[in-house]
Coordinates of C-alpha atoms and ligand atoms in Angstrom, one line a residue:
Chain A
M1 CA 0.0 0.1 0.0
T2 CA 1.4 3.3 -1.0
T3 CA 1.0 6.2 1.4
A4 CA -1.0 9.1 0.1
R5 CA 0.9 12.4 0.4
N6 CA -0.5 14.3 3.2
L7 CA -3.8 16.2 2.8
S8 CA -4.3 16.3 6.6
K9 CA -5.6 19.6 7.8
V10 CA -5.0 21.3 4.4
G11 CA -8.7 22.3 4.0
A12 CA -11.3 23.4 6.5
V13 CA -15.0 23.6 6.0
I14 CA -16.1 27.2 6.9
G15 CA -19.6 27.2 5.7
V16 CA -22.5 24.8 5.0
G17 CA -26.0 25.3 3.6
Q18 CA -28.9 23.4 2.3
S19 CA -32.4 24.0 0.9
D20 CA -35.5 23.6 3.0
Y21 CA -36.0 19.9 2.4
V22 CA -39.2 19.7 4.5
S23 CA -41.2 22.4 3.0
D24 CA -40.1 21.8 -0.6
H25 CA -41.0 18.1 -0.3
A26 CA -44.4 18.9 1.0
R27 CA -44.9 21.3 -2.1
V28 CA -43.7 18.7 -4.5
L29 CA -46.0 16.0 -3.0
A30 CA -48.8 18.6 -3.5
G31 CA -47.9 18.7 -7.2
D32 CA -45.9 22.0 -7.1
K33 CA -42.4 22.4 -8.4
P34 CA -40.6 25.1 -6.2
H35 CA -37.3 25.0 -8.1
D36 CA -35.2 23.1 -10.6
S37 CA -31.8 21.6 -9.7
Y38 CA -30.1 25.0 -10.2
G39 CA -32.5 26.7 -8.0
Y40 CA -31.9 24.3 -5.2
A41 CA -28.1 24.7 -5.7
A42 CA -28.4 28.4 -5.6
I43 CA -30.4 28.5 -2.3
A44 CA -27.9 26.1 -0.7
F45 CA -25.0 28.2 -2.0
N46 CA -26.4 31.5 -0.6
K47 CA -26.9 29.8 2.8
A48 CA -23.4 28.4 2.8
L49 CA -22.0 31.8 2.0
A50 CA -23.9 33.4 4.8
D51 CA -22.9 30.6 7.2
A52 CA -19.2 31.2 6.3
G53 CA -19.6 34.9 6.6
I54 CA -17.6 35.7 3.4
E55 CA -18.3 37.6 0.3
R56 CA -19.0 35.7 -2.9
D57 CA -15.9 37.2 -4.6
E58 CA -13.6 35.6 -2.0
I59 CA -14.3 32.2 -3.7
D60 CA -11.7 31.2 -6.3
G61 CA -12.6 27.6 -6.7
L62 CA -15.9 25.9 -7.8
I63 CA -16.8 22.2 -7.7
V64 CA -20.2 21.3 -9.0
G65 CA -22.2 18.1 -8.3
P66 CA -22.9 15.5 -11.0
T67 CA -26.5 16.5 -11.4
I68 CA -26.0 20.0 -12.8
A69 CA -23.8 21.3 -15.5
Y70 CA -20.5 22.9 -14.3
E71 CA -20.4 26.0 -16.6
R72 CA -24.2 26.9 -16.2
T73 CA -23.9 26.7 -12.4
G74 CA -20.9 28.9 -12.4
E75 CA -22.8 31.4 -14.6
I76 CA -25.8 31.3 -12.2
L77 CA -23.7 31.9 -9.2
G78 CA -21.4 34.5 -10.9
I79 CA -18.2 32.7 -10.1
N80 CA -15.1 32.8 -12.4
P81 CA -12.9 30.4 -10.5
R82 CA -9.1 30.0 -10.8
W83 CA -9.9 26.3 -10.7
G84 CA -13.0 24.4 -11.2
S85 CA -14.3 20.8 -11.4
Q86 CA -17.3 18.5 -11.4
A87 CA -17.5 15.7 -8.8
D88 CA -19.8 13.9 -6.4
A89 CA -20.0 14.8 -2.7
M90 CA -17.1 12.7 -1.5
L91 CA -14.7 13.4 -4.3
A92 CA -15.7 17.1 -4.2
V93 CA -14.3 17.4 -0.7
I94 CA -11.1 15.5 -1.6
E95 CA -10.6 17.5 -4.8
A96 CA -11.1 20.8 -2.9
C97 CA -8.4 19.8 -0.5
M98 CA -6.1 18.7 -3.5
A99 CA -6.8 22.0 -5.2
I100 CA -5.9 23.9 -2.0
Q101 CA -2.8 21.8 -1.3
T102 CA -1.4 22.4 -4.8
G103 CA -2.2 26.1 -4.7
M104 CA -4.7 25.9 -7.5
A105 CA -7.4 27.6 -5.3
E106 CA -7.7 28.9 -1.7
V107 CA -11.5 29.1 -1.1
V108 CA -13.5 26.5 -2.9
A109 CA -17.4 26.3 -3.2
L110 CA -18.9 22.9 -3.5
V111 CA -22.5 23.1 -4.9
Y112 CA -25.1 20.5 -5.5
G113 CA -28.7 20.6 -6.5
N114 CA -31.2 17.9 -7.5
D115 CA -34.9 17.9 -8.5
Q116 CA -35.0 14.1 -8.7
R117 CA -38.5 13.9 -7.1
S118 CA -40.3 16.5 -9.0
A119 CA -38.6 15.4 -12.2
A120 CA -39.6 11.7 -11.4
I121 CA -36.1 10.3 -11.8
Q122 CA -36.2 6.6 -11.7
Y123 CA -33.3 4.6 -10.1
G124 CA -34.0 1.2 -11.8
G125 CA -36.0 0.1 -14.8
P126 CA -36.0 1.5 -18.3
E127 CA -34.6 4.9 -17.4
A128 CA -31.7 3.3 -15.5
M129 CA -30.8 1.5 -18.7
G130 CA -29.6 4.8 -20.0
G131 CA -27.0 4.6 -17.3
N132 CA -25.1 2.0 -19.1
M133 CA -22.3 4.5 -19.6
F134 CA -21.7 4.6 -15.8
L135 CA -23.5 1.8 -14.0
S136 CA -22.2 -1.7 -14.8
Y137 CA -25.3 -3.6 -13.4
V138 CA -27.7 -2.3 -16.0
Y139 CA -26.0 -4.9 -18.2
H140 CA -28.2 -7.4 -16.5
A141 CA -31.5 -5.9 -17.9
P142 CA -32.3 -9.0 -19.9
W143 CA -32.8 -10.7 -16.5
G144 CA -34.8 -7.8 -15.0
F145 CA -31.9 -6.7 -12.9
T146 CA -31.2 -3.1 -13.3
S147 CA -31.8 -1.3 -9.9
Q148 CA -29.1 -0.3 -7.5
G149 CA -31.3 -1.7 -4.7
A150 CA -31.2 -5.1 -6.4
L151 CA -27.4 -5.0 -6.6
Y152 CA -27.2 -4.4 -2.8
A153 CA -29.9 -6.9 -2.1
M154 CA -27.9 -9.5 -4.0
M155 CA -24.8 -8.6 -2.1
F156 CA -26.6 -8.5 1.3
R157 CA -28.3 -11.8 0.8
R158 CA -25.0 -13.6 0.5
F159 CA -23.5 -11.5 3.3
M160 CA -26.4 -12.8 5.6
E161 CA -25.7 -16.3 4.6
V162 CA -22.0 -16.0 5.3
T163 CA -22.2 -14.1 8.6
G164 CA -25.4 -15.1 10.0
C165 CA -26.7 -11.6 10.2
T166 CA -30.5 -11.5 10.1
E167 CA -33.1 -9.2 8.5
A168 CA -34.2 -8.1 12.0
Q169 CA -30.6 -7.2 12.7
L170 CA -30.4 -5.2 9.5
G171 CA -33.6 -3.5 10.7
E172 CA -31.6 -1.8 13.4
V173 CA -30.3 0.6 10.8
A174 CA -33.7 1.8 9.8
V175 CA -34.9 2.1 13.3
A176 CA -31.8 4.0 14.6
Q177 CA -31.8 6.4 11.7
R178 CA -35.5 7.2 12.1
L179 CA -34.8 7.9 15.8
A180 CA -32.0 10.3 14.7
A181 CA -34.5 11.9 12.2
S182 CA -37.1 12.4 14.8
L183 CA -34.7 14.8 16.5
N184 CA -33.7 16.6 13.3
P185 CA -35.9 19.4 12.2
H186 CA -34.5 19.2 8.6
A187 CA -35.6 15.5 8.3
L188 CA -38.4 14.4 6.1
M189 CA -39.4 11.2 8.0
R190 CA -39.7 12.1 11.6
K191 CA -42.0 9.3 12.9
T192 CA -40.0 6.7 14.8
I193 CA -40.4 3.1 13.8
T194 CA -39.9 -0.2 15.7
I195 CA -38.2 -3.4 14.6
E196 CA -41.7 -5.0 14.4
Q197 CA -42.9 -2.3 12.0
Y198 CA -39.7 -2.7 10.0
M199 CA -40.3 -6.5 9.7
A200 CA -43.9 -6.0 8.8
S201 CA -43.1 -3.5 6.0
R202 CA -43.2 -4.8 2.4
Y203 CA -40.2 -6.1 0.4
I204 CA -39.0 -4.1 -2.6
C205 CA -36.2 -6.4 -3.6
E206 CA -36.2 -9.2 -1.1
P207 CA -34.3 -9.4 1.3
L208 CA -34.6 -5.6 1.4
H209 CA -37.7 -3.9 2.8
L210 CA -39.3 -0.6 2.1
F211 CA -37.5 0.9 5.1
D212 CA -34.1 -0.2 3.7
Y213 CA -34.5 2.1 0.7
C214 CA -33.6 5.8 0.6
L215 CA -36.0 8.7 0.1
I216 CA -36.4 10.4 -3.3
N217 CA -36.7 14.1 -2.7
D218 CA -35.7 17.6 -4.2
G219 CA -33.0 19.7 -2.7
G220 CA -29.7 21.4 -2.7
V221 CA -26.5 21.4 -0.5
A222 CA -23.3 23.5 -0.5
L223 CA -20.1 23.6 1.4
I224 CA -17.3 26.1 1.4
I225 CA -13.8 24.8 2.0
A226 CA -10.9 27.2 2.6
E227 CA -7.2 26.8 3.1
A228 CA -6.8 25.9 6.8
G229 CA -4.5 28.7 7.8
R230 CA -6.7 31.3 6.0
A231 CA -9.8 29.7 7.6
K232 CA -8.3 30.1 11.0
K233 CA -7.3 33.8 10.5
M234 CA -10.8 34.6 9.1
A235 CA -12.4 33.0 12.2
E236 CA -10.1 34.9 14.5
K237 CA -10.8 38.3 12.7
A238 CA -14.5 38.0 13.1
A239 CA -15.8 36.7 16.3
T240 CA -19.1 36.0 14.7
R241 CA -17.6 33.4 12.4
K242 CA -18.0 29.8 13.2
K243 CA -15.1 27.6 14.1
P244 CA -13.5 25.8 11.0
V245 CA -14.0 22.1 10.7
L246 CA -10.8 20.5 9.5
V247 CA -10.5 17.6 7.0
H248 CA -8.1 15.4 9.0
G249 CA -7.8 12.6 6.5
V250 CA -9.1 11.2 3.3
G251 CA -8.9 7.7 1.5
R252 CA -10.1 6.2 -1.7
Y253 CA -9.8 2.8 -3.3
D254 CA -11.9 1.2 -6.1
L255 CA -12.4 -2.3 -7.3
N256 CA -13.1 -2.4 -11.0
R257 CA -12.0 -5.8 -12.0
G258 CA -15.0 -8.0 -12.4
A259 CA -17.4 -5.1 -11.7
T260 CA -20.1 -6.1 -14.1
S261 CA -20.3 -9.7 -12.9
L262 CA -20.4 -8.3 -9.4
E263 CA -17.3 -10.3 -8.3
P264 CA -15.8 -7.7 -5.9
R265 CA -19.3 -7.3 -4.3
L266 CA -20.5 -10.9 -4.1
L267 CA -17.2 -12.6 -3.3
D268 CA -15.5 -9.9 -1.2
F269 CA -18.4 -7.6 -0.2
Y270 CA -16.2 -4.7 -1.5
R271 CA -14.1 -5.2 1.7
P272 CA -10.6 -4.9 0.2
A273 CA -11.5 -1.4 -1.0
Q274 CA -12.9 -0.4 2.5
E275 CA -9.8 -1.8 4.2
A276 CA -7.5 0.1 2.0
C277 CA -9.6 3.3 2.4
A278 CA -9.6 2.8 6.2
E279 CA -5.8 2.4 6.3
Q280 CA -5.3 5.6 4.3
V281 CA -7.8 7.7 6.2
F282 CA -6.8 6.7 9.7
N283 CA -3.1 6.9 9.0
M284 CA -3.5 10.4 7.4
A285 CA -5.7 11.6 10.2
G286 CA -3.5 10.1 12.9
V287 CA -6.5 8.9 14.9
E288 CA -7.9 5.5 15.8
H289 CA -11.4 4.0 15.8
K290 CA -11.7 4.8 19.5
D291 CA -11.3 8.5 18.7
I292 CA -14.3 8.6 16.4
D293 CA -17.4 10.0 18.0
A294 CA -19.9 9.5 15.2
V295 CA -19.9 7.8 11.8
Q296 CA -21.7 8.9 8.7
I297 CA -22.2 6.3 6.0
Y298 CA -23.7 6.8 2.4
D299 CA -26.9 4.8 2.8
S300 CA -28.8 4.7 -0.4
F301 CA -29.7 1.3 1.2
S302 CA -29.6 0.3 4.9
C303 CA -27.2 -2.6 4.2
H304 CA -24.4 -0.1 3.4
V305 CA -24.1 0.5 7.1
P306 CA -23.3 -3.1 8.3
L307 CA -21.0 -3.6 5.3
A308 CA -19.1 -0.5 6.2
L309 CA -19.0 -1.1 9.9
E310 CA -17.1 -4.4 9.2
G311 CA -15.2 -3.1 6.2
Y312 CA -13.8 0.0 8.2
G313 CA -13.0 -2.1 11.2
Y314 CA -15.6 -0.9 13.7
C315 CA -16.4 -4.4 14.6
R316 CA -15.0 -7.8 14.0
S317 CA -15.6 -9.6 10.7
G318 CA -18.9 -11.5 10.9
D319 CA -20.0 -9.8 14.1
V320 CA -21.9 -6.8 12.8
G321 CA -25.4 -8.2 13.3
R322 CA -24.7 -8.6 17.1
F323 CA -22.9 -5.3 17.1
M324 CA -25.8 -3.4 15.7
Q325 CA -28.4 -5.1 17.9
E326 CA -26.4 -5.2 21.2
D327 CA -23.9 -2.4 21.1
G328 CA -26.1 -0.1 19.1
I329 CA -25.8 2.3 16.3
S330 CA -28.4 4.8 17.2
L331 CA -27.8 8.1 19.2
K332 CA -28.5 6.0 22.3
G333 CA -26.0 3.3 21.2
K334 CA -22.2 2.8 21.5
L335 CA -21.5 4.2 18.0
P336 CA -23.9 6.8 16.6
V337 CA -24.3 6.3 12.9
N338 CA -26.0 8.7 10.4
T339 CA -26.9 11.1 13.2
G340 CA -29.2 13.3 11.0
G341 CA -31.3 10.3 9.8
G342 CA -29.2 9.8 6.6
H343 CA -30.6 9.1 3.2
L344 CA -33.2 6.7 4.6
S345 CA -34.9 9.3 6.8
E346 CA -33.4 12.8 6.6
T347 CA -33.0 13.5 2.8
Y348 CA -31.4 11.8 -0.2
M349 CA -28.8 14.3 -1.3
Q350 CA -26.4 11.7 -2.7
G351 CA -23.9 12.0 0.2
W352 CA -23.9 15.8 0.4
N353 CA -26.1 15.9 3.4
H354 CA -23.8 13.6 5.2
Q355 CA -20.9 16.0 4.8
V356 CA -23.1 18.8 6.4
E357 CA -24.2 16.6 9.3
A358 CA -20.6 15.7 10.0
V359 CA -19.6 19.4 10.0
R360 CA -22.4 20.4 12.3
Q361 CA -21.8 17.5 14.7
V362 CA -18.1 18.7 15.0
R363 CA -19.3 22.3 15.4
G364 CA -21.8 21.1 18.2
E365 CA -24.8 22.6 16.4
C366 CA -27.1 19.6 16.3
G367 CA -29.4 20.4 19.2
A368 CA -31.4 17.3 20.4
R369 CA -29.4 15.0 18.2
Q370 CA -25.9 16.3 19.2
V371 CA -23.4 13.7 20.0
E372 CA -21.7 14.7 23.2
D373 CA -18.1 16.0 23.0
C374 CA -18.0 15.3 19.3
R375 CA -14.5 15.8 18.1
F376 CA -14.1 13.4 15.2
V377 CA -16.7 12.3 12.6
H378 CA -15.8 9.6 10.1
Y379 CA -17.6 9.6 6.7
N380 CA -17.5 6.8 4.3
S381 CA -19.2 5.6 1.1
D382 CA -19.3 2.7 -1.3
V383 CA -21.2 4.0 -4.4
A384 CA -21.2 2.7 -7.9
G385 CA -17.6 1.6 -8.1
K386 CA -15.7 3.7 -5.6
A387 CA -15.0 3.6 -1.9
V388 CA -14.2 6.9 -0.3
S389 CA -13.5 7.9 3.3
I390 CA -13.1 11.2 5.1
I391 CA -12.4 12.2 8.7
Y392 CA -13.6 15.5 9.9
G393 CA -12.5 17.1 13.2
T394 CA -11.8 20.0 15.3
Chain B
M1 CA -43.0 1.4 -18.0
A2 CA -41.3 -0.3 -20.9
N3 CA -39.6 -3.6 -21.7
S4 CA -36.1 -4.4 -20.7
Q5 CA -33.5 -4.7 -23.5
P6 CA -30.0 -6.0 -23.4
I7 CA -27.1 -3.5 -23.7
I8 CA -25.2 -4.8 -26.7
S9 CA -21.7 -3.5 -27.6
M10 CA -19.9 -4.8 -30.7
Y11 CA -18.4 -7.5 -28.5
D12 CA -21.7 -8.7 -27.3
Q13 CA -23.1 -9.5 -30.7
P14 CA -21.5 -12.9 -31.2
M15 CA -22.6 -14.0 -27.6
W16 CA -26.2 -13.2 -28.3
E17 CA -26.0 -15.1 -31.7
S18 CA -24.8 -18.2 -29.7
I19 CA -27.6 -17.7 -27.3
R20 CA -30.1 -17.6 -30.0
A21 CA -28.7 -20.9 -31.3
H22 CA -29.1 -22.4 -27.8
G23 CA -25.4 -22.9 -27.4
W24 CA -24.1 -19.9 -25.1
K25 CA -20.5 -19.1 -26.0
L26 CA -18.0 -16.9 -24.2
Q27 CA -14.5 -15.7 -25.3
Q28 CA -11.7 -17.7 -23.9
C29 CA -8.3 -16.0 -23.8
D30 CA -5.8 -17.6 -26.2
D31 CA -3.0 -16.7 -23.9
C32 CA -4.2 -17.3 -20.3
S33 CA -7.3 -19.5 -20.9
S34 CA -9.5 -17.3 -18.8
F35 CA -13.1 -16.8 -19.8
R36 CA -14.5 -13.2 -20.2
Y37 CA -17.8 -11.9 -19.1
P38 CA -19.1 -9.5 -20.3
P39 CA -17.5 -9.9 -23.7
A40 CA -14.7 -7.4 -24.2
P41 CA -12.0 -6.3 -26.6
N42 CA -9.2 -7.7 -24.6
C43 CA -8.5 -10.0 -21.6
P44 CA -8.7 -8.2 -18.3
H45 CA -6.2 -10.6 -16.8
C46 CA -3.4 -10.5 -19.2
L47 CA -4.5 -7.8 -21.7
S48 CA -4.3 -10.2 -24.7
M49 CA -6.4 -9.2 -27.6
S50 CA -6.8 -12.7 -29.0
S51 CA -9.6 -15.1 -27.9
T52 CA -11.7 -17.9 -29.3
W53 CA -15.4 -18.3 -28.7
K54 CA -16.1 -21.5 -26.8
A55 CA -19.4 -23.1 -25.8
L56 CA -20.0 -23.2 -22.0
S57 CA -20.4 -26.5 -20.2
G58 CA -23.7 -25.1 -19.0
K59 CA -23.1 -25.9 -15.3
G60 CA -22.7 -23.6 -12.4
K61 CA -23.7 -22.8 -8.8
I62 CA -26.0 -20.2 -7.2
I63 CA -24.0 -17.7 -5.1
S64 CA -26.8 -15.3 -4.3
W65 CA -30.5 -14.6 -5.1
V66 CA -33.1 -11.8 -4.7
I67 CA -36.8 -11.7 -5.3
F68 CA -38.3 -8.6 -6.9
H69 CA -41.6 -7.4 -5.5
K70 CA -41.5 -4.0 -7.2
Q71 CA -42.1 -4.0 -11.0
Y72 CA -39.6 -2.1 -13.2
F73 CA -40.4 -3.6 -16.6
D74 CA -43.5 -4.7 -18.6
N75 CA -41.8 -8.0 -19.6
F76 CA -40.9 -8.7 -15.9
P77 CA -44.2 -8.9 -13.8
T78 CA -43.6 -9.4 -10.1
P79 CA -42.7 -11.4 -8.2
Y80 CA -39.7 -12.8 -10.1
N81 CA -36.2 -13.9 -9.0
S82 CA -32.8 -13.0 -10.2
V83 CA -29.9 -15.2 -9.3
A84 CA -26.1 -14.8 -9.4
V85 CA -24.5 -17.9 -10.7
Q86 CA -20.8 -18.7 -10.9
L87 CA -20.3 -20.7 -14.0
D88 CA -17.9 -23.7 -13.9
E89 CA -15.7 -21.6 -16.3
G90 CA -15.3 -19.0 -13.7
P91 CA -17.4 -15.9 -14.6
I92 CA -20.3 -14.9 -12.5
V93 CA -23.6 -14.2 -14.5
I94 CA -26.9 -12.8 -13.5
S95 CA -29.8 -14.9 -14.6
N96 CA -33.4 -16.1 -13.6
L97 CA -34.0 -19.5 -12.0
V98 CA -36.9 -21.2 -13.8
G99 CA -38.8 -24.3 -12.7
E100 CA -38.6 -25.7 -9.3
E101 CA -37.3 -23.4 -6.6
P102 CA -35.1 -24.7 -3.6
Q103 CA -36.5 -24.9 -0.1
G104 CA -34.4 -22.7 2.3
S105 CA -31.3 -21.2 1.0
W106 CA -30.6 -21.1 -2.6
I107 CA -26.8 -20.6 -2.2
G108 CA -24.6 -23.4 -3.3
R109 CA -27.3 -25.1 -5.4
E110 CA -26.1 -26.5 -8.7
V111 CA -27.8 -25.3 -11.8
E112 CA -27.6 -25.8 -15.5
I113 CA -28.3 -23.3 -18.3
C114 CA -31.5 -23.6 -20.3
Y115 CA -33.1 -21.2 -22.8
G116 CA -36.3 -19.2 -22.4
E117 CA -38.2 -17.0 -24.7
D118 CA -38.9 -13.4 -23.7
S119 CA -41.6 -11.6 -25.5
A120 CA -39.4 -8.4 -26.0
I121 CA -35.9 -9.8 -26.1
G122 CA -36.3 -13.2 -27.8
T123 CA -34.1 -16.1 -26.5
V124 CA -32.5 -15.5 -23.1
P125 CA -30.4 -17.8 -21.1
K126 CA -31.9 -18.9 -17.8
V127 CA -31.0 -21.5 -15.2
R128 CA -32.7 -24.4 -13.6
L129 CA -31.7 -26.7 -10.8
S130 CA -29.5 -29.6 -11.9
K131 CA -31.2 -32.9 -11.8
Ligands
LIG401 ZN1 -5.7 -13.7 -20.8

């Protein structure tokens, strides 16, 4: 394993913002369309700018999410950056730090907007087949197998068989995240559920139930990441400014060999990538598992959580079912996971909302769902062919 | 909704022709003997560009399975299964188990390739439990 050159404490998040998921969702369900993807992105950007307490023209880097066009977003926000890019949530954070480290930019805006609910975007079926340029599993359309949910259901079925983890134990994820969402005013699904309700919910792609699937809603998220030294000076100069949240470590590893035939997922549960990521991120951050106060996991489906907990070393291999049930992954448990409710219960912003939750937990801004003395938050994801890991901290 | 359709690159064409002839073939690498799935311009193991289309033995084992309860396609009414099968030749393919279904876990069950007719696609390889 090669060691990544150090990106530790190079960048600091100085501002976060989001659209009003709750009221926009209510309007969309009522048949209205409050904004398109660019509108949501613009709302989030303005809020992040205000949160950071900086002027728009201090921004010299722009990274735009995958659902909106880079140049058009820059035009709408009126940003001519020294350096710009298009990336998903996790890579946007890493790229911002890379741009800062190499001197290509000093204050980078990361902007995302998505009208997936009002535009009736389908994740699976005929529309997903257009994703053949990006998503290997749509190759299996002749056998009715095109949804990402089915991919993870297939993976998790085998995982249950190998480890003995049960459906009821998987249900701990949905139950824990709904509890977190019940304490989060920004969350869409705020009614708590029980394991019994989880087990009684219908299957979508068996063994995954309805409650194992993420929401589909409209919204936008933005983050502003500044060079750490400059962020510190900015915070010192204006007492009203919030304390910067440092990116302490990052990691990435992908398993492309055999991707279409699902070999790295079915035979290895994508674990070699997660282990490689864990090694990078913990080494770079110089912290250990015991230092992590909360974990955020990209959860388009609940089963990402147990797979990541084992893959990133939070419990012994084969022990995650017991770990989730006995030690607990809720705000009341030993290891709080997806403390805002995640994609299952807060909002589906393709990993962007997890970055915001991580930042707010480290800032201590989370009110009723605040993890006590939260110093380090570990984010990780396994999405469509890449594993990414980030540690945020004070 | 709409029907599902295979994604066919230029390398997939010979495979689907062999399927229509009820004799599923995959490329075997002339240099390292590994079988390729999906069909591809070169061998992912040794990068050789040379290969020969070989008929599969038709045997494999189920390594995982799911049951769809939500419908995504007109030509796939629910409930239906998809299975991941590791062929004796090595590659893992996604298919549908037809005929008798196993009691309890499906994993490890031996299967053999058979051929089904899909209203939208034509001949599609399926699997059934080995006798
Ligand atoms: Zn070869």
